[in-house]
Amino acid sequence: MKEVSRAARRRHGEPSAAGPGGPAVSVPAAPVPAAPVPAAPTRTTTAPAVPGVPRPAPAPAAEHDDGPYTVHLARDEADVRAAQRLRHEVFAGELGARLAGPEPGLDIDPFDAHCDHLLVRERTGGRVVGTYRLLPPERARVAGRLYSEGEFEMDGLLDGAGLRGDLVEAGRSCVHPDHRDGAVIALMWAGIARYLVDTGHDWLGGCCSLPLADGGALAAGVWDAVAERHLAPAEHRVRPRRPWRHEGVPRSPRTVLPPLLRGYLRLGAKVCGEPAHDPEFGVADLYVLLSLRDTNPRYLRHFLSLVPR
């Protein structure tokens, strides 16, 4: 997931005035033009044969003739590089993240080769304006771990609670600065919903990032709020490997939850424990977990209607 608050929206391309879907962060109600996503790979999909070379994604479904955007999984290495280029533009160019990739102008890490990359393109011109990467459990095994396991100790969640074989990890999301009216991110969420349904996986997890540029006041206030009302049950808890210490951090008089975090919580997501510190991006990360079984059926139907098979 790796999403950020409004104050740090540049990292992941949130709209400036409201989260995707409007002031109430009603992401499922966002007026997004219908656009298809290809059928995602089934549970038998294998990792790429050559490390660093993306595995070919399924061919896209027939596209609708209306709407400014199309959405699909990356089909080849050129598609993946377009996603990596956008990520670098947002993460490094806008936020000053310290990205130690092998190629200038691209955000590349070892997990890219194992992931499916969801892309939203302008219908006119084909420019990639939004991306999310998805790591299904079959290829997480080949990769050796989830990305989030670098930040959190997750054995209790993955093995003790039995989620390792059913959890899709979402992350590295961003939207081009010229397309942050909520439509693109809502369409990506719809693509993720279709991906989960088509692959037969029930769980989605990933990091939700909170900026620390204000000294941690927002992050500390958000933690207080979610700890009181939105913590996952004990069997779904994780522990940060590098904890972000919120004790003693002055809180803002009034804390407003970040738009995308509020959106996830509305869908039924839970926060799985205390935040981890990610110094590379200068944020505190919460691990957020969502089950399709716990998602409001009306929201799920809406998302799936945006990306018909």
Backbone as a ProteinNet text record, in pm:
[ID]
protein_1_A
[PRIMARY]
MKEVSRAARRRHGEPSAAGPGGPAVSVPAAPVPAAPVPAAPTRTTTAPAVPGVPRPAPAPAAEHDDGPYTVHLARDEADVRAAQRLRHEVFAGELGARLAGPEPGLDIDPFDAHCDHLLVRERTGGRVVGTYRLLPPERARVAGRLYSEGEFEMDGLLDGAGLRGDLVEAGRSCVHPDHRDGAVIALMWAGIARYLVDTGHDWLGGCCSLPLADGGALAAGVWDAVAERHLAPAEHRVRPRRPWRHEGVPRSPRTVLPPLLRGYLRLGAKVCGEPAHDPEFGVADLYVLLSLRDTNPRYLRHFLSLVPR
[TERTIARY]
84.4	0	88.4	169.2	267	206.2	99.8	32	71.4	44.6	83.9	-33.3	-11.3	-114.1	-121.1	-221.2	-235.3	-109	-48.7	70.4	186	186.5	294.5	241.2	129.9	62.1	151.6	252.4	335.8	404.7	429.4	499.8	419.6	289.4	206.4	95.5	103	14.4	-127.7	-152.3	-288.2	-331.7	-461.1	-511.1	-483	-466.8	-427.4	-542.1	-663	-772.3	-849.5	-850.4	-928	-873.1	-903.9	-862.6	-942	-904.4	-975.2	-1121.5	-1207.6	-1349.1	-1415.6	-1339.2	-1402.9	-1369.6	-1424.3	-1388.7	-1412.9	-1512.4	-1540.4	-1454.5	-1361	-1273.4	-1354.7	-1459.3	-1546.6	-1491.6	-1379.2	-1311.9	-1403.9	-1483.2	-1567.8	-1669.6	-1699.4	-1799.8	-1740.3	-1607.7	-1544.3	-1599.1	-1627.9	-1684.1	-1576	-1539.9	-1431.2	-1487.2	-1435.6	-1483	-1448.4	-1538.3	-1513.7	-1398.8	-1309.6	-1198.1	-1158.3	-1121.8	-1096.7	-955.8	-940	-809.1	-802.3	-685.6	-678.8	-697.4	-739.3	-748.2	-611.5	-605.6	-478.2	-434.1	-303.7	-255.8	-319.5	-336	-394.8	-290.2	-331.6	-239.5	-123.6	-129.9	-22.2	83.2	66.2	163.3	299.4	403.9	537.9	614.3	724.3	809.5	885	943.2	1017.5	1135.4	1165.3	1273.5	1409.2	1420.5	1547	1535.5	1620.2	1610.9	1622.8	1536.1	1540	1461.1	1412.4	1332.2	1187.5	1097.3	957.8	894.7	816.6	741.1	629.9	606.3	499.4	364.5	288.9	156	52.9	-64.2	-168.2	-204.9	-254.3	-298.3	-416.8	-428.3	-538.1	-670.8	-775.6	-909.3	-942.2	-1047.2	-1089.4	-1124.3	-1082.7	-1099.9	-1230.2	-1284.5	-1402.8	-1363.2	-1459.5	-1432.7	-1452.2	-1488.5	-1513.3	-1416.5	-1404.4	-1320.3	-1178.9	-1113.5	-979	-866.9	-895.4	-791.1	-821.6	-715.4	-725.8	-641.5	-671.3	-596.2	-566	-443.4	-403.8	-279.4	-247.6	-121.6	-11.1	110.9	225.3	238.8	259.2	266.3	409.9	503.8	642	734	863.8	961.2	943.7	902.4	881.8	773.3	667.4	562	615.6	695	750	841.9	922.9	1013.2	934.6	821.9	738.8	688.6	650.2	608.2	724.6	841.5	958.7	999	979.8	1011.9	917.9	789.2	693.3	722.3	753.2	786	904.8	1007.5	1125.3	1089.5	1007.3	966.3	895.8	808.5	732.3	816.1	876.4	945.1	1071.8	1158.2	1284.7	1268.9	1201.6	1191.4	1107.7	994.9	906.6	938.7	975	988.2	1130.9	1224.7	1363.6	1403.9	1331.9	1368.3	1505	1578.2	1711.7	1697.9	1690.7	1669.9	1802.3	1845.3	1974	1953.5	1892.3	1867.2	1984.8	1988	2100.5	2098.1	1983.4	1973.1	1918.5	1982.6	1932.7	1791.6	1709.2	1575.4	1473.2	1513.5	1421.1	1426.6	1311.1	1303.8	1294.9	1404.9	1413.2	1455	1388	1438	1418.1	1478.6	1474.3	1334.6	1237.2	1102.3	1028.6	1072.3	1000.7	986.8	1090.6	1088.9	987.1	943.7	849.2	705.1	685.6	554.1	476.8	345.8	261	249	259.3	256.6	127.6	43.2	-83.6	-59.3	-100.4	-75.3	-206.5	-215.2	-322.4	-258.5	-313.1	-259.1	-362.7	-311	-396	-438.5	-567.1	-612.5	-549.4	-536.9	-473.2	-324.6	-242.7	-98.5	-38.5	-115.1	-67.4	29	44.8	138.7	89.9	181.4	149	136.6	20.1	-5.1	-32.5	-37.8	-56.7	-6.8	44.4	92.9	83.7	66.8	68.8	140.5	218.9	273.9	216.2	194.8	126.6	213.5	240.5	322.8	234.1	196.4	112.2	194.8	130.7	205.5	292.4	251.3	330.8	469.5	472.7	601.1	673.1	601.1	668.9	757	709.3	791.8	919.5	909.4	1028.3	1121.2	1063.6	1144.3	1212.4	1157.8	1215.6	1142.5	1068.7	992	907.7	819.9	748.7	837.3	812.9	883.7	862.9	740.4	707.9	780.7	825.2	899.4	1034.5	1080.7	1201.1	1177.8	1052.2	1018.2	950.2	886	808	839.7	834.1	840.5	697.5	675.8	539.9	510.7	596.9	576.3	443.5	404.9	278.3	159.9	162.3	54.6	57.1	173.9	183.2	175.9	242.4	247.8	150.7	155.8	66.7	-79.8	-115	-254.2	-283.7	-181.8	-203.7	-228.7	-179.7	-207.2	-100.5	10.2	121.3	80	-6.7	-45.7	-163.2	-214.5	-336.5	-326.3	-206.9	-189.1	-119.7	-182.3	-120.6	-68.8	58.2	116.1	106	55.4	43.8	140.9	201.8	294.8	342.8	437.3	501.2	397.5	292.6	188.8	220.9	186.1	199.5	114.2	83	3.9	76.9	78.7	143.1	79.8	160	105.3	-5.5	-14	-119.7	-251	-254.6	-372.2	-417.8	-419.3	-449.1	-586.6	-685	-821	-898.2	-833.2	-897.5	-937	-954.4	-1001	-898.3	-771.9	-668.6	-651.3	-640.4	-618.3	-740	-859.6	-978.8	-980.6	-935.3	-929.7	-825.6	-714.8	-616.1	-673.8	-748.9	-812.8	-908.3	-980.5	-1071	-993.1	-878.3	-794.8	-744.9	-711.1	-666.9	-780.3	-900.1	-1014.6	-1034.9	-1028.2	-1042.9	-930.5	-808.8	-693.6	-715.6	-759.8	-782.3	-890.5	-998.8	-1107.7	-1062	-991.3	-951.8	-843.2	-756.8	-654.1	-705.1	-819.5	-873.3	-810.4	-740.9	-679.7	-770.7	-772.8	-867.2	-804.1	-673.5	-610.2	-520.5	-523	-435.5	-365.5	-235	-160.5	-51.4	-5.3	103.7	118.4	215.1	248.3	172.6	122.9	62.2	155.6	208.2	315.8	265.7	326.8	292.4	417.2	409	528	577.6	707.4	768.5	827.7	801.1	858.7	810.5	694.9	641.6	689	791.6	840.2	767.6	672.2	600.7	465.2	420.3	292.6	176.3	172.1	62.9	69.9	188.7	203.4	164.1	206	172.4	21.9	-40.6	-184.8	-262.1	-215.5	-280.6	-267.6	-149	-132	-227.8	-241.6	-334.7	-475.6	-516.9	-653.2	-675.4	-581.9	-603.5	-584.1	-495.4	-474.1	-599.9	-678.7	-800.2	-914.1	-920.5	-1041.6	-1018.8	-898.2	-881.4	-769.3	-728.5	-622.5	-674	-589.3	-620.6	-621.4	-689.1	-684.7	-543	-520.8	-385.9	-318.8	-395.1	-333.9	-286.8	-328.5	-288.6	-190.5	-129.2	-36.4	102.4	171	309.5	391.5	525.1	612.5	715.4	733.7	831.3	973.7	1053.3	1194.7	1271.4	1233.3	1292	1175.2	1136.4	1017.2	1034.8	924.7	922.7	866.6	946.9	910.3	820.2	695.1	598.8	580	635.4	620.1	688.1	617.4	674	666.3	618.3	604.2	480.8	493.9	376	271.5	147.5	37.8	-25.5	-82.2	-161	-291.6	-350.1	-477.5	-587.3	-585.8	-687.9	-620.9	-631.6	-569.9	-675.8	-652.3	-739.2	-666.7	-730.5	-666.8	-638.3	-524.8	-493.4	-604.9	-632.7	-745.1	-741.7	-626.8	-624.2	-634.3	-576.2	-592.1	-738.9	-806	-949.4	-1025.9	-983.7	-1049.5	-1032.2	-909.9	-885.9	-969.4	-973.9	-1048.8	-1197.9	-1249	-1389.7	-1418.7	-1321.2	-1339.9	-1331.4	-1289.4	-1279.8	-1138.6	-1038.8	-899.3	-870.3	-765.5	-717.6	-568.9	-525.5	-384	-325.3	-211.6	-162.2	-58	-40.2	54.5	121.8	220.9	287.9	368.5	396.9	464.2	612.2	659.9	802.9	858.8	987.1	1053.4	1119.3	1087.1	1148.7	1230.6	1359.4	1440.3	1466.3	1460.9	1483.9	1383.6	1258.9	1154.1	1116.1	1173.8	1141.9	1000	953.1	814.7	808.6	693.8	658.2	556.1	577.7	491.3	403.5	274.1	180.3	154.8	144.3	107.4	-43.9	-105.7	-251.3	-292.9	-398.1	-443.4	-592.4	-629.1	-768	-806.9	-924.8	-979	-1100.8	-1109	-1228	-1353.9	-1341.6	-1458.6	-1515	-1426.4	-1469.4	-1500.8	-1487.8	-1513.4	-1663	-1707.1	-1847.4	-1885.7	-1984.8	-2019.7	-2056.8	-2117.6	-2155.1	-2030.9	-1929.1	-1805.1	-1738.7	-1735.6	-1669.7	-1740.1	-1871.5	-1945.6	-1914.7	-1904.1	-1873	-1736.7	-1636.8	-1502.8	-1502.1	-1562.3	-1558.9	-1635.4	-1734.4	-1807.7	-1721.8	-1617.8	-1530	-1432.1	-1407.7	-1312	-1376.3	-1477.4	-1544.6	-1449.6	-1472.4	-1384.1	-1404.9
-118.6	0	124.3	134	241.4	374.9	413.3	538.5	643.7	770	877.9	967.6	1053.2	1148.4	1263.1	1348.9	1466.4	1550.1	1564	1647.4	1592.1	1462.5	1401.7	1339.9	1392.1	1329.4	1318.8	1404.9	1402.2	1268.7	1199.3	1073.2	971	973.5	873	933.5	1061.1	1119.7	1140.7	1168.1	1195.2	1332.3	1353.3	1486.2	1577.9	1707.6	1797.9	1835.1	1853.4	1903.5	1793.6	1676.7	1567.2	1436.8	1331.6	1200.3	1159.7	1049	1004.5	980	1053.2	1035	1153.6	1257.6	1377.5	1404.9	1513.3	1556.4	1451.2	1366.8	1263.2	1140	1145.5	1035.3	914	938.1	829.7	769.7	701.2	648.8	565.2	474.9	393.6	472.1	595.5	672.4	763.4	757.5	846.8	823.7	931.6	917.6	883	756.8	713.1	649.6	684.8	620.9	473.9	392.3	248.9	220	131.6	90.6	-48.7	-135	-274.5	-298.8	-402	-449.7	-594.3	-640	-777.7	-873.1	-993.5	-1096.6	-1116.1	-1115.4	-1130.6	-1275.5	-1300.7	-1437.4	-1522.4	-1649.2	-1739.7	-1782.1	-1863.6	-1907.1	-1989.6	-2036.9	-2117.9	-2034.6	-1901.3	-1816.2	-1829.4	-1833.2	-1848	-1718.4	-1710.3	-1592.4	-1587.7	-1471	-1461.2	-1556.5	-1611.1	-1708.2	-1642.1	-1514.8	-1443.5	-1333.2	-1334.5	-1230.9	-1092.3	-1001.7	-865.1	-839.3	-945	-928.6	-958.9	-862.1	-885	-999.3	-1080.4	-1187.3	-1126.1	-1174.5	-1118.1	-1128.4	-1020.5	-1017.9	-1064.7	-1103.3	-1145.6	-1034.4	-1073.2	-974.1	-897.1	-768	-688.9	-728.3	-704.4	-725.6	-615.1	-634.5	-530.8	-404.3	-288.7	-163.7	-96	-18.8	59.8	179.8	242.8	355.7	489.2	487.9	614.3	631	756.6	784	821.5	903.4	951.7	854.1	745.2	654.8	509.8	432.6	287.4	230.4	109.2	45.3	-97.6	-141.2	-277.1	-314.9	-441.8	-488.4	-470.5	-447.1	-432.5	-556	-533.4	-642.3	-682.2	-589.6	-615.6	-524.6	-536.2	-458.7	-309.2	-268.4	-125.8	-68.9	-145.9	-101.2	-86.5	-183.2	-177.1	-56.3	-29.9	85.1	216.6	221.2	341.4	363.7	254.8	265.9	310.1	253.1	289.3	434.6	483.4	623.5	717.7	684.5	766.9	763.1	647	636.1	723.4	722.2	804.1	952.4	991.1	1131.5	1177.8	1092.2	1130.3	1115.8	999.4	972.6	1056.3	1054.6	1127	1273.1	1296.3	1432.3	1523.6	1475.6	1558.8	1551.3	1432.6	1412.7	1406.1	1396.4	1389.9	1258.8	1151.5	1020.2	978.4	908	860.3	721.8	719.2	594.5	547.9	431.6	378.7	276.9	318.7	228	218.6	114.8	93.8	183.4	246.3	329.7	467.1	573.2	707.7	727.1	794.5	826.7	716.8	602.4	491.3	448.8	422.5	364	213	144.5	-0.1	-65.3	-173.5	-255.4	-402.4	-493.7	-635.6	-695.9	-635.6	-691.7	-666.7	-568.4	-535.3	-654.4	-735.5	-848.3	-954.7	-954.5	-1056	-1005.6	-877.2	-815.6	-801.6	-792.5	-741.6	-591.5	-516.7	-371.2	-322.3	-261.9	-208.1	-66.2	-39	90.7	156.6	285.5	367.4	460.1	460.5	541.9	643.4	754.3	843.7	772.2	779.2	716.8	785.8	917	992.4	1004.5	944.6	951.8	834	769.9	649	669.6	793.6	816.3	749.3	684.2	624.6	736.2	745.7	852.3	798.5	668.1	608.7	465.9	421.9	284.3	232.3	103.7	27.8	-101.8	-153.2	-286.1	-385.7	-506.9	-611.4	-735.9	-784.5	-904.1	-1016.3	-1112.2	-1223.5	-1323.7	-1405.4	-1494.4	-1595.2	-1639.4	-1738	-1682	-1555	-1495.6	-1434.1	-1407.2	-1367.5	-1481	-1605	-1719.7	-1725.3	-1698.2	-1698.8	-1583.7	-1467.3	-1351.6	-1373	-1460.9	-1489.5	-1426	-1318.5	-1251	-1142.4	-1084.8	-964.2	-842.1	-737.4	-611.5	-565.8	-576.8	-527.6	-603.5	-725.4	-801	-738	-647.3	-571.8	-466.9	-427.1	-326.1	-384.2	-498.4	-556	-704.1	-749.7	-891.7	-944.1	-1032.4	-1068.2	-1217.2	-1295.7	-1440.5	-1479.2	-1409.6	-1442.2	-1422.9	-1316.5	-1289.2	-1386.3	-1406.1	-1484.1	-1633.7	-1679.7	-1823.5	-1864.5	-1793.6	-1827.9	-1814.8	-1705.9	-1684	-1741.9	-1796.7	-1866.9	-1779.4	-1655.3	-1565.9	-1570.1	-1638.1	-1631.1	-1674.6	-1773.1	-1821.6	-1749.4	-1645.3	-1579.8	-1427.9	-1373.5	-1229.5	-1170.6	-1073	-994.4	-865.4	-835.6	-712.2	-602.2	-486.6	-370.5	-262.8	-194	-89	-9.2	81.1	165.3	238.3	286.9	354.6	502.2	556.7	700.2	742.2	871.3	931.2	1055.3	1075.2	1192.1	1319.7	1424.4	1546.2	1614.3	1590.8	1653.4	1575.5	1464.3	1376.4	1337.3	1431.6	1401.5	1449.8	1426.1	1464	1349.2	1236.1	1121.2	1011.8	1044.1	943.9	833.9	870.2	771.1	675.2	727.8	639	550.7	604	520.6	409	438.7	335.7	229.6	271.1	172.9	84	142.2	60.4	-39.3	6	-85.5	-198	-164.8	-267.7	-368.2	-320.1	-410.6	-503.8	-450	-534.5	-643.9	-607.2	-706.8	-809.1	-764.6	-854.2	-957.9	-912.4	-1005.2	-1106.4	-1060	-1151	-1251.9	-1205.3	-1294.6	-1393.3	-1355.7	-1448.8	-1540.7	-1508.5	-1590.8	-1565.2	-1453	-1419.2	-1325.1	-1342.8	-1268.2	-1149.5	-1152.5	-1053.2	-959.1	-831.1	-727.8	-659.5	-643	-578.4	-489.2	-397.9	-309.9	-195.3	-109.7	0.2	127.1	194.3	326.8	424.7	520.4	605.7	739.7	784.3	911.2	998	1123.1	1208.3	1249.4	1271.7	1314.4	1454.1	1523.9	1656.4	1756.9	1730.9	1821.8	1785.1	1700.3	1654.7	1533.1	1483.4	1362.6	1387.1	1513.9	1543.8	1472.2	1477.1	1409.9	1259.4	1202	1057.4	1010.6	1085.3	1046.9	1055.5	1161.3	1174.7	1066.5	1031.7	924.5	792.8	766.1	642.7	637.7	747.6	750	713.2	768.8	746.3	601.8	546.5	409.9	308.4	338.7	245.5	231.2	336.3	333.7	258.6	264.2	215.3	115.4	105.9	31.6	-72.1	-116.3	-215.9	-354.1	-427.9	-565	-653.9	-768.1	-862.2	-914.2	-971.6	-1011.3	-1102.9	-1193.8	-1288.6	-1222.3	-1097.7	-1026.1	-912.7	-913	-806.1	-832.1	-723	-728.4	-636.6	-654.9	-572.4	-503.3	-372.2	-300.5	-342	-362.5	-394.7	-270.2	-155.1	-28.2	60.3	52.4	125.2	276.4	342	487.7	524.2	595.2	625.4	748.3	725.2	834	888.7	818.2	865	1001.2	1094.1	1226	1321.8	1276.4	1365.2	1452.7	1585.4	1671.7	1642.6	1629.9	1603.9	1735.1	1733.3	1846.8	1851.4	1971.6	1980.7	1895.4	1885.1	1805.2	1728	1597.1	1512.2	1461	1483.1	1430.9	1314.7	1200.1	1084.6	1112.6	1065.2	1082.3	1026	1089.7	1047.1	899.9	852.1	713.2	615.5	650.3	564.3	559.1	673.1	672.2	587	595.2	513.3	365.6	324.1	183.6	140.1	224.8	188.5	177.5	263	252	119.8	71.6	-55.3	-174.4	-150	-258.1	-296.1	-218.5	-249.5	-227	-294.7	-278.9	-244.6	-174.2	-143.3	-248.9	-304.8	-427.5	-405.6	-282.6	-260.2	-125.1	-103.3	26.1	54.7	183.9	221.6	187.8	162.6	144.9	273.6	296.7	414.7	377.9	453.5	435.9	560.8	560.7	681.4	713.7	614.7	639.7	740.2	729.4	820	924	914.9	1012	1002.1	878.2	856	751.4	747.4	636.8	551.7	421.3	330.2	248.6	249.4	157.5	41.7	-79.3	-192.4	-207.5	-202.8	-204.6	-332.9	-395.9	-524.9	-518.3	-570.2	-567.6	-703.9	-751.4	-875.9	-845.7	-910.3	-893.6	-936.2	-1034.5	-1082.1	-973.9	-881.6	-775.8	-645.2	-643.9	-522.5	-503	-380.7	-349.4	-398.2	-487.4	-543.1	-437	-328.3	-222.4	-158.7	-134.6	-78	-173.5	-302.4	-400	-410.1	-412.4	-417	-295	-179	-57.3	-68.9	-110.7	-123.9	-220.7	-336.5	-437.9	-392.7	-306.6	-256.4	-164.5	-106.4	-16.9	-92.7	-218.1	-298.7	-432.8	-433.8	-559.7	-653.7	-781.5	-881.5	-884.6
0	0	0	100.9	108.9	71.3	140	110.1	212.5	181	269.5	301	399.8	437.8	339.2	360.2	274.8	278.3	397.4	408.2	329.1	303	225.3	99.3	46.2	-66.6	-188.3	-199.3	-318.6	-335	-225.2	-237.3	-314.4	-296.4	-360.8	-444	-471.2	-568.2	-523.8	-398.3	-357.1	-405.6	-424.3	-451.5	-333.5	-359.2	-252.5	-160.3	-213.3	-131.1	-61.5	-116.8	-58.6	-109.3	-35.7	-81.8	-203.2	-265.1	-383.4	-352.5	-416.5	-392.4	-327.7	-287.2	-236.2	-92.2	-38.5	95.9	203	183.1	283	262	169.2	135	97.8	26.1	-17.4	-145.1	-132	-249.9	-336.5	-279.3	-364.3	-444.9	-404.7	-476.4	-581.6	-602.5	-698.5	-837.9	-911	-1045.3	-1144.8	-1153.5	-1238.9	-1364.1	-1482.7	-1604.4	-1605.2	-1655.1	-1660.5	-1753.8	-1710.2	-1793.9	-1752.4	-1845.3	-1812.4	-1763.2	-1685.2	-1647.1	-1692	-1736.1	-1781.1	-1666.1	-1699.3	-1596.9	-1535.7	-1403.2	-1336.1	-1342.2	-1318.5	-1323.6	-1215.6	-1242.7	-1145.4	-1044.7	-949.8	-845.5	-899.7	-1022.2	-1076.4	-1147.7	-1151.1	-1217.9	-1151.1	-1230.5	-1176.3	-1186.7	-1115	-1118.5	-1250.1	-1283.5	-1407.6	-1408.7	-1523.9	-1534.1	-1519.3	-1560.7	-1553.9	-1450.1	-1346.3	-1244.2	-1305.9	-1260.9	-1308.6	-1433.9	-1498.1	-1619.1	-1585.1	-1601.7	-1562.2	-1638.8	-1567.9	-1631.3	-1714.5	-1834.8	-1916.6	-1845.9	-1848.6	-1788.1	-1889.1	-1844.2	-1936.5	-2033.2	-2148.6	-2245.9	-2190.2	-2221.8	-2168.3	-2229.5	-2154.4	-2207.3	-2306.4	-2383.7	-2476.9	-2401	-2452.5	-2381.7	-2420.6	-2326.5	-2355.3	-2440	-2503.3	-2590.6	-2521.5	-2392.7	-2325.2	-2209.7	-2161	-2046.6	-2085.3	-2001.8	-2033.6	-2001.5	-1929.3	-1883.3	-1920.3	-1930	-1935.5	-1822.4	-1779	-1671.9	-1713.4	-1686.7	-1722.7	-1644	-1643.3	-1586.9	-1689.7	-1640.8	-1730.5	-1817.8	-1946.9	-2043.1	-2074.9	-2056.2	-2095.7	-2014.9	-2042.4	-1966.4	-1988	-2106.7	-2132.6	-2041.9	-2019.1	-1928.1	-1785.8	-1742.4	-1607.1	-1592.7	-1692.6	-1686.3	-1683.5	-1751.2	-1745	-1602.5	-1535	-1395.1	-1307.2	-1328.5	-1249.1	-1270.9	-1392	-1422.5	-1347.8	-1347.6	-1274	-1124.6	-1072.3	-930.3	-894.2	-977.5	-949.4	-951.6	-1048	-1058.5	-931.9	-878.4	-760	-633.5	-613.7	-487.5	-471.6	-572.7	-562.8	-602.7	-717	-767.5	-680.2	-631.8	-550.1	-401.7	-355.1	-211	-160.9	-253.7	-212.2	-149.4	-180.8	-126.7	-179.5	-96.5	-134.4	-197.4	-329	-401.9	-461	-419.4	-464.1	-575	-684.2	-794.8	-889.1	-973.3	-1064.6	-1187.9	-1218.1	-1337.6	-1301.7	-1348.9	-1320.7	-1375.9	-1298.1	-1343.8	-1327.5	-1272.2	-1250.4	-1103.9	-1045.3	-911.5	-928.5	-902.5	-922.9	-792.2	-755.9	-646.8	-682.5	-607.4	-645.8	-651.1	-584.4	-584.9	-715.8	-792.5	-915.6	-1008.7	-1017.3	-1110.3	-1072.2	-947.5	-900.5	-895.4	-919.7	-900.2	-1030.5	-1017.3	-1124.2	-1104.2	-1214	-1206.7	-1270.4	-1189.6	-1237.5	-1288	-1411	-1473.6	-1512.7	-1489.5	-1545.9	-1648	-1768.8	-1878.2	-1925.8	-1976.8	-2053.3	-2180.4	-2211.3	-2335.4	-2456.3	-2450.1	-2557	-2526.6	-2605.7	-2586.8	-2513.2	-2426.3	-2360.7	-2246.5	-2197.2	-2088	-1960.3	-1887.6	-1758.2	-1655.3	-1590.8	-1494.4	-1354.3	-1339	-1208	-1207.9	-1094.6	-1086	-943.5	-933	-807.2	-840.6	-750.6	-776.5	-676.9	-725.5	-650.1	-647.5	-527.7	-510.2	-457.4	-543.2	-497.7	-418.5	-336.4	-247.1	-319.8	-438.5	-511.9	-544.1	-583	-619.6	-500.8	-392.5	-269.4	-219.2	-236.9	-197.4	-279.3	-408.5	-494	-456.4	-426.3	-387.3	-252.5	-170.8	-40.6	75.4	48.3	152.5	87.7	167.8	128	149.9	75.1	99.2	243.5	292.4	426.7	536.3	506.9	607.8	636.9	551.1	582	689	708.6	808.5	931.6	915.2	1025	1042	1167.4	1197.1	1183	1085.2	1044.1	1051.6	1115.2	1116.3	1180.9	1286.4	1351.2	1259.1	1180.8	1086.1	969.5	911.4	788.2	813	917.5	944.3	1055.2	1166.8	1276.7	1239.4	1171.1	1130.2	992.4	927	800.9	680	679.8	567.5	458.8	483.1	388.1	247.8	236.3	104.6	42.9	111.4	62.2	63.8	87.4	101.6	-20.2	-82.3	-189.1	-127.1	-151.9	-99.9	-204.4	-163.3	-251.6	-205.1	-300.7	-263.5	-382.5	-353.6	-455.9	-542.8	-482.1	-560.1	-575.7	-689	-710.9	-829.2	-833.5	-940.3	-989.1	-1119.5	-1178.9	-1123.1	-1097.1	-1035	-1113.7	-1243.2	-1323.1	-1321.2	-1247.6	-1252.6	-1112.5	-1021.9	-882	-838.5	-923.8	-887.6	-824.1	-803.1	-739.6	-835.2	-963.8	-1059.5	-1080.2	-1090	-1119.1	-1002.3	-880.1	-766.6	-743.3	-765.8	-750.1	-853.1	-973.9	-1077.1	-1042.5	-981.2	-937	-827.1	-736.2	-632.9	-696.1	-797.1	-866.5	-932.5	-991.4	-1051.4	-949.2	-829.3	-723.5	-681.7	-669.1	-633.4	-737.1	-864.8	-971	-964.4	-936.9	-927	-816.8	-699.6	-589.1	-623.3	-680.5	-715.7	-820.3	-922.4	-1031.3	-989.9	-896.5	-850.1	-740	-681.6	-574.4	-439.9	-424.1	-295.5	-218	-86.5	-2.8	67.9	92.1	178.2	99.1	139.3	84.1	200.1	188.9	296.2	242.2	324.5	285.1	383	354.1	444	408.3	509.2	495.7	566.1	490.5	540.5	591.5	699.9	763.6	767.5	720.7	712.2	849.7	858.7	984	975	865.2	845.3	949.3	1011.3	1113.5	1252.8	1259.7	1388.8	1441.7	1364	1402.3	1465.3	1470.1	1535.9	1468.7	1335.8	1265.5	1286.2	1267.8	1281.1	1421	1521.7	1659.1	1683.2	1632.2	1648.4	1576	1456.2	1381.1	1456.1	1508.4	1584	1702.8	1775.5	1888.3	1843.1	1728.6	1680.4	1638	1562.4	1513.3	1624.9	1719.9	1830.5	1914.8	1921.3	2002.4	1934.9	1800.5	1733.8	1620.9	1568.5	1444	1447.4	1564.5	1570.8	1531.2	1463.3	1425.8	1549.7	1542.3	1654.5	1675.9	1791.5	1831.5	1730.3	1669.3	1575.6	1446.7	1423.3	1302.8	1331.8	1449.1	1484.5	1424.5	1394.8	1349.9	1440.9	1439.1	1522.5	1434.5	1450.7	1368.5	1402.6	1301.3	1323.5	1369.3	1316.3	1357.7	1404.4	1529.4	1574	1560.9	1527.3	1536.2	1672.5	1750.5	1888.9	1894	1927.6	1933.5	2074.1	2173.1	2310.3	2325.7	2384.4	2408.9	2291.9	2176.6	2061.2	2082.3	2073.1	2089.3	1982.2	2022.5	1929.9	1886.2	1764.5	1718.9	1797.4	1814.6	1887.5	1825.3	1692.8	1624.4	1512.1	1516.9	1415.8	1319.5	1192	1087.1	1020.5	1015	952.9	806	755.8	614	526.7	413.1	328.8	290.2	244.3	199.5	315.9	429.6	546.3	587.2	586.5	616.7	516.1	389.5	288.7	316.1	348.9	380.8	501.1	603.9	723.8	694.6	608.1	569.1	499	427	357.5	451.8	576.5	673.5	711.4	666.6	697.6	845.8	892.6	1028.7	1026.7	1130.7	1149.1	1241.2	1200.6	1264.7	1373.1	1418.1	1525.2	1514.1	1598.9	1606.7	1480.4	1455.5	1331	1330	1208.8	1183.9	1125.1	1145.3	1089.5	957.3	852.8	720.9	691	726.4	707.2	561	473	331.2	276.4	322.3	277.2	382.4	501.4	604.7	655.7	679	720.1	830.2	896.6	984.7	911.5	909.5	834.5	928.5	899.8	963.7	869	922.4	837.8	842	724	710.9	640.2	690	639.4	607.8	491.1	446.1	392.1	430	377.2	291.5	175.6	92.4	166.4	253.3	328.5	420	463.5	554.4	482.5	351.5	274.8	254.8	267.4	242.3	103.4	91	-40.5	-143	-98.8	-192.7	-253.9	-169.7	-220.4	-318.4	-281.9	-368.1	-502.9	-502	-629.1	-714.6	-650	-724.6	-792.1	-716.1	-773.2	-890.5	-870.8	-976.1	-1099.7	-1081.6	-1197.9	-1283.6	-1224.8	-1300.1	-1388.2	-1354.8	-1431.4	-1464.7	-1550	-1583.9	-1653.6	-1637.9	-1699.7	-1849.6
[MASK]
+++++++++++++++++++++++++++++++++++++++++++++++++++++++++++++++++++++++++++++++++++++++++++++++++++++++++++++++++++++++++++++++++++++++++++++++++++++++++++++++++++++++++++++++++++++++++++++++++++++++++++++++++++++++++++++++++++++++++++++++++++++++++++++++++++++++++++++++++++++++++++++++++++++++++++++++++++++

